Amino acid sequence: MSSTIIAVLGTLAGAVVAGLMQQLTTARAERAAQAERRRQALVEAVPGLLAALVEYRGHQYMRLRSLQEHVPETPEERKARYASRGAVTHAMDRLYMATRDQALLDAAQAAMDTTFAFEPHDRTDDAVGEQAREAHSAFRLRAAVYVYDHR
């Protein structure tokens, strides 16, 4: 009788341990899947912001050239330039939803701020454009390091 009780207790203990191990494994797998989803969201958000920054700088550069050549901006060109600025803001919002890493967000903000600092009506020299490109590159590098270090 005592051997039967010991066998039943052993079976119950084994079932409890197996259940706990299954729960731990499931929780670990869920955390890994969630981390991969976050990483993938970041992998999508970063190039989106980089592309939007390039697009906006392109519009600003074309506006500067038009001013230098005394060519007035058309309503369509203005609308496209404003839309590209909005695309930068939208891309930045997506980045904020993809990460809480403050250093990465700071690098993105610096890239955005230096890009927005280039205003064609100021007839800004190439230094501002160079600063924007440098901030863009710094953000790209910071993001790449972050993505590959958080695999």
PDB file of C-alpha atoms in Angstrom:
ATOM      1  CA  MET A   1       0.000   0.000   0.000  1.00  0.00           C
ATOM      2  CA  SER A   2       2.796   2.427   0.858  1.00  0.00           C
ATOM      3  CA  SER A   3       4.514   1.684  -2.443  1.00  0.00           C
ATOM      4  CA  THR A   4       1.270   2.540  -4.258  1.00  0.00           C
ATOM      5  CA  ILE A   5       1.032   5.854  -2.397  1.00  0.00           C
ATOM      6  CA  ILE A   6       4.665   6.625  -3.198  1.00  0.00           C
ATOM      7  CA  ALA A   7       4.059   5.774  -6.868  1.00  0.00           C
ATOM      8  CA  VAL A   8       0.963   8.012  -7.009  1.00  0.00           C
ATOM      9  CA  LEU A   9       2.822  10.879  -5.277  1.00  0.00           C
ATOM     10  CA  GLY A  10       5.741  10.429  -7.660  1.00  0.00           C
ATOM     11  CA  THR A  11       3.396  10.529 -10.648  1.00  0.00           C
ATOM     12  CA  LEU A  12       1.683  13.649  -9.308  1.00  0.00           C
ATOM     13  CA  ALA A  13       5.018  15.344  -8.620  1.00  0.00           C
ATOM     14  CA  GLY A  14       6.197  14.454 -12.114  1.00  0.00           C
ATOM     15  CA  ALA A  15       3.025  15.908 -13.611  1.00  0.00           C
ATOM     16  CA  VAL A  16       3.419  19.126 -11.604  1.00  0.00           C
ATOM     17  CA  VAL A  17       7.074  19.500 -12.639  1.00  0.00           C
ATOM     18  CA  ALA A  18       6.203  18.766 -16.289  1.00  0.00           C
ATOM     19  CA  GLY A  19       3.403  21.352 -16.153  1.00  0.00           C
ATOM     20  CA  LEU A  20       5.707  23.974 -14.646  1.00  0.00           C
ATOM     21  CA  MET A  21       8.388  23.253 -17.249  1.00  0.00           C
ATOM     22  CA  GLN A  22       5.799  23.537 -20.033  1.00  0.00           C
ATOM     23  CA  GLN A  23       4.597  26.853 -18.632  1.00  0.00           C
ATOM     24  CA  LEU A  24       8.160  28.202 -18.405  1.00  0.00           C
ATOM     25  CA  THR A  25       8.930  27.063 -21.944  1.00  0.00           C
ATOM     26  CA  THR A  26       5.747  28.644 -23.297  1.00  0.00           C
ATOM     27  CA  ALA A  27       6.413  31.933 -21.483  1.00  0.00           C
ATOM     28  CA  ARG A  28       9.997  31.997 -22.767  1.00  0.00           C
ATOM     29  CA  ALA A  29       8.831  31.314 -26.324  1.00  0.00           C
ATOM     30  CA  GLU A  30       6.208  34.064 -26.075  1.00  0.00           C
ATOM     31  CA  ARG A  31       8.821  36.568 -24.839  1.00  0.00           C
ATOM     32  CA  ALA A  32      11.160  35.603 -27.680  1.00  0.00           C
ATOM     33  CA  ALA A  33       8.374  35.980 -30.249  1.00  0.00           C
ATOM     34  CA  GLN A  34       7.383  39.360 -28.817  1.00  0.00           C
ATOM     35  CA  ALA A  35      11.011  40.551 -28.889  1.00  0.00           C
ATOM     36  CA  GLU A  36      11.290  39.461 -32.532  1.00  0.00           C
ATOM     37  CA  ARG A  37       8.075  41.313 -33.416  1.00  0.00           C
ATOM     38  CA  ARG A  38       9.465  44.471 -31.788  1.00  0.00           C
ATOM     39  CA  ARG A  39      12.766  44.055 -33.607  1.00  0.00           C
ATOM     40  CA  GLN A  40      10.935  43.586 -36.907  1.00  0.00           C
ATOM     41  CA  ALA A  41       8.850  46.714 -36.275  1.00  0.00           C
ATOM     42  CA  LEU A  42      12.087  48.613 -35.695  1.00  0.00           C
ATOM     43  CA  VAL A  43      13.644  47.126 -38.839  1.00  0.00           C
ATOM     44  CA  GLU A  44      10.660  48.511 -40.763  1.00  0.00           C
ATOM     45  CA  ALA A  45      10.485  51.879 -38.958  1.00  0.00           C
ATOM     46  CA  VAL A  46      14.136  52.886 -39.307  1.00  0.00           C
ATOM     47  CA  PRO A  47      14.393  52.685 -43.113  1.00  0.00           C
ATOM     48  CA  GLY A  48      11.023  54.430 -43.332  1.00  0.00           C
ATOM     49  CA  LEU A  49      12.344  57.389 -41.373  1.00  0.00           C
ATOM     50  CA  LEU A  50      15.639  57.425 -43.266  1.00  0.00           C
ATOM     51  CA  ALA A  51      13.796  57.452 -46.605  1.00  0.00           C
ATOM     52  CA  ALA A  52      11.434  60.195 -45.460  1.00  0.00           C
ATOM     53  CA  LEU A  53      14.375  62.339 -44.357  1.00  0.00           C
ATOM     54  CA  VAL A  54      16.081  61.916 -47.729  1.00  0.00           C
ATOM     55  CA  GLU A  55      12.855  62.736 -49.559  1.00  0.00           C
ATOM     56  CA  TYR A  56      12.298  65.898 -47.543  1.00  0.00           C
ATOM     57  CA  ARG A  57      15.905  67.063 -47.988  1.00  0.00           C
ATOM     58  CA  GLY A  58      15.456  66.522 -51.717  1.00  0.00           C
ATOM     59  CA  HIS A  59      12.398  68.773 -51.752  1.00  0.00           C
ATOM     60  CA  GLN A  60      14.229  71.409 -49.748  1.00  0.00           C
ATOM     61  CA  TYR A  61      17.224  71.253 -52.066  1.00  0.00           C
ATOM     62  CA  MET A  62      15.029  71.633 -55.139  1.00  0.00           C
ATOM     63  CA  ARG A  63      13.318  74.612 -53.497  1.00  0.00           C
ATOM     64  CA  LEU A  64      16.706  76.204 -52.806  1.00  0.00           C
ATOM     65  CA  ARG A  65      17.728  75.739 -56.442  1.00  0.00           C
ATOM     66  CA  SER A  66      14.449  77.278 -57.607  1.00  0.00           C
ATOM     67  CA  LEU A  67      15.022  80.298 -55.367  1.00  0.00           C
ATOM     68  CA  GLN A  68      18.557  80.712 -56.644  1.00  0.00           C
ATOM     69  CA  GLU A  69      17.261  80.598 -60.214  1.00  0.00           C
ATOM     70  CA  HIS A  70      14.360  82.951 -59.352  1.00  0.00           C
ATOM     71  CA  VAL A  71      11.780  80.329 -60.341  1.00  0.00           C
ATOM     72  CA  PRO A  72       8.574  80.526 -58.283  1.00  0.00           C
ATOM     73  CA  GLU A  73       7.358  77.440 -56.465  1.00  0.00           C
ATOM     74  CA  THR A  74       4.168  75.968 -57.893  1.00  0.00           C
ATOM     75  CA  PRO A  75       1.280  74.991 -55.610  1.00  0.00           C
ATOM     76  CA  GLU A  76       1.925  71.334 -56.506  1.00  0.00           C
ATOM     77  CA  GLU A  77       5.584  71.612 -55.520  1.00  0.00           C
ATOM     78  CA  ARG A  78       4.655  73.280 -52.225  1.00  0.00           C
ATOM     79  CA  LYS A  79       2.063  70.602 -51.513  1.00  0.00           C
ATOM     80  CA  ALA A  80       4.597  67.838 -52.234  1.00  0.00           C
ATOM     81  CA  ARG A  81       7.183  69.528 -50.004  1.00  0.00           C
ATOM     82  CA  TYR A  82       4.708  69.850 -47.149  1.00  0.00           C
ATOM     83  CA  ALA A  83       3.577  66.252 -47.629  1.00  0.00           C
ATOM     84  CA  SER A  84       7.171  65.070 -47.440  1.00  0.00           C
ATOM     85  CA  ARG A  85       7.616  66.945 -44.162  1.00  0.00           C
ATOM     86  CA  GLY A  86       4.496  65.236 -42.836  1.00  0.00           C
ATOM     87  CA  ALA A  87       5.916  61.892 -43.957  1.00  0.00           C
ATOM     88  CA  VAL A  88       8.981  62.538 -41.777  1.00  0.00           C
ATOM     89  CA  THR A  89       6.760  63.192 -38.769  1.00  0.00           C
ATOM     90  CA  HIS A  90       4.713  60.071 -39.485  1.00  0.00           C
ATOM     91  CA  ALA A  91       7.869  57.967 -39.821  1.00  0.00           C
ATOM     92  CA  MET A  92       9.177  59.371 -36.529  1.00  0.00           C
ATOM     93  CA  ASP A  93       5.890  58.420 -34.857  1.00  0.00           C
ATOM     94  CA  ARG A  94       6.303  54.852 -36.142  1.00  0.00           C
ATOM     95  CA  LEU A  95       9.817  54.743 -34.709  1.00  0.00           C
ATOM     96  CA  TYR A  96       8.519  55.851 -31.313  1.00  0.00           C
ATOM     97  CA  MET A  97       6.016  52.995 -31.417  1.00  0.00           C
ATOM     98  CA  ALA A  98       8.787  50.523 -32.267  1.00  0.00           C
ATOM     99  CA  THR A  99      11.314  51.333 -29.523  1.00  0.00           C
ATOM    100  CA  ARG A 100      11.843  52.980 -26.166  1.00  0.00           C
ATOM    101  CA  ASP A 101      15.626  53.110 -26.573  1.00  0.00           C
ATOM    102  CA  GLN A 102      16.339  56.751 -25.741  1.00  0.00           C
ATOM    103  CA  ALA A 103      19.746  56.890 -27.429  1.00  0.00           C
ATOM    104  CA  LEU A 104      18.221  55.657 -30.681  1.00  0.00           C
ATOM    105  CA  LEU A 105      15.313  58.082 -30.404  1.00  0.00           C
ATOM    106  CA  ASP A 106      17.729  60.926 -29.662  1.00  0.00           C
ATOM    107  CA  ALA A 107      19.762  60.081 -32.775  1.00  0.00           C
ATOM    108  CA  ALA A 108      16.564  60.027 -34.838  1.00  0.00           C
ATOM    109  CA  GLN A 109      15.449  63.344 -33.358  1.00  0.00           C
ATOM    110  CA  ALA A 110      18.823  64.912 -34.171  1.00  0.00           C
ATOM    111  CA  ALA A 111      18.530  63.676 -37.769  1.00  0.00           C
ATOM    112  CA  MET A 112      15.036  65.110 -38.019  1.00  0.00           C
ATOM    113  CA  ASP A 113      15.965  68.430 -36.391  1.00  0.00           C
ATOM    114  CA  THR A 114      18.973  69.007 -38.626  1.00  0.00           C
ATOM    115  CA  THR A 115      16.931  68.091 -41.696  1.00  0.00           C
ATOM    116  CA  PHE A 116      14.196  70.544 -40.703  1.00  0.00           C
ATOM    117  CA  ALA A 117      16.836  73.219 -39.973  1.00  0.00           C
ATOM    118  CA  PHE A 118      17.579  73.442 -43.698  1.00  0.00           C
ATOM    119  CA  GLU A 119      15.230  76.162 -44.915  1.00  0.00           C
ATOM    120  CA  PRO A 120      15.593  77.264 -48.523  1.00  0.00           C
ATOM    121  CA  HIS A 121      14.277  80.780 -47.900  1.00  0.00           C
ATOM    122  CA  ASP A 122      17.261  81.381 -45.611  1.00  0.00           C
ATOM    123  CA  ARG A 123      19.596  80.651 -48.535  1.00  0.00           C
ATOM    124  CA  THR A 124      21.444  78.414 -46.097  1.00  0.00           C
ATOM    125  CA  ASP A 125      24.891  77.329 -47.119  1.00  0.00           C
ATOM    126  CA  ASP A 126      25.965  73.726 -47.587  1.00  0.00           C
ATOM    127  CA  ALA A 127      27.035  73.391 -43.937  1.00  0.00           C
ATOM    128  CA  VAL A 128      23.452  72.840 -42.773  1.00  0.00           C
ATOM    129  CA  GLY A 129      22.930  70.201 -45.455  1.00  0.00           C
ATOM    130  CA  GLU A 130      26.159  68.510 -44.405  1.00  0.00           C
ATOM    131  CA  GLN A 131      25.053  68.514 -40.757  1.00  0.00           C
ATOM    132  CA  ALA A 132      21.763  66.907 -41.785  1.00  0.00           C
ATOM    133  CA  ARG A 133      23.573  64.197 -43.748  1.00  0.00           C
ATOM    134  CA  GLU A 134      25.937  63.549 -40.838  1.00  0.00           C
ATOM    135  CA  ALA A 135      23.036  63.253 -38.383  1.00  0.00           C
ATOM    136  CA  HIS A 136      21.295  60.943 -40.874  1.00  0.00           C
ATOM    137  CA  SER A 137      24.384  58.710 -41.029  1.00  0.00           C
ATOM    138  CA  ALA A 138      24.788  58.724 -37.246  1.00  0.00           C
ATOM    139  CA  PHE A 139      21.162  57.639 -36.817  1.00  0.00           C
ATOM    140  CA  ARG A 140      21.528  54.915 -39.455  1.00  0.00           C
ATOM    141  CA  LEU A 141      24.645  53.544 -37.725  1.00  0.00           C
ATOM    142  CA  ARG A 142      23.058  53.696 -34.249  1.00  0.00           C
ATOM    143  CA  ALA A 143      19.963  51.889 -35.536  1.00  0.00           C
ATOM    144  CA  ALA A 144      21.991  49.169 -37.257  1.00  0.00           C
ATOM    145  CA  VAL A 145      23.992  48.517 -34.105  1.00  0.00           C
ATOM    146  CA  TYR A 146      20.813  48.413 -32.030  1.00  0.00           C
ATOM    147  CA  VAL A 147      19.034  46.002 -34.384  1.00  0.00           C
ATOM    148  CA  TYR A 148      21.951  43.593 -34.600  1.00  0.00           C
ATOM    149  CA  ASP A 149      22.755  43.729 -30.885  1.00  0.00           C
ATOM    150  CA  HIS A 150      19.130  42.893 -29.965  1.00  0.00           C
ATOM    151  CA  ARG A 151      18.655  39.693 -31.938  1.00  0.00           C
TER     152      ARG A 151
END
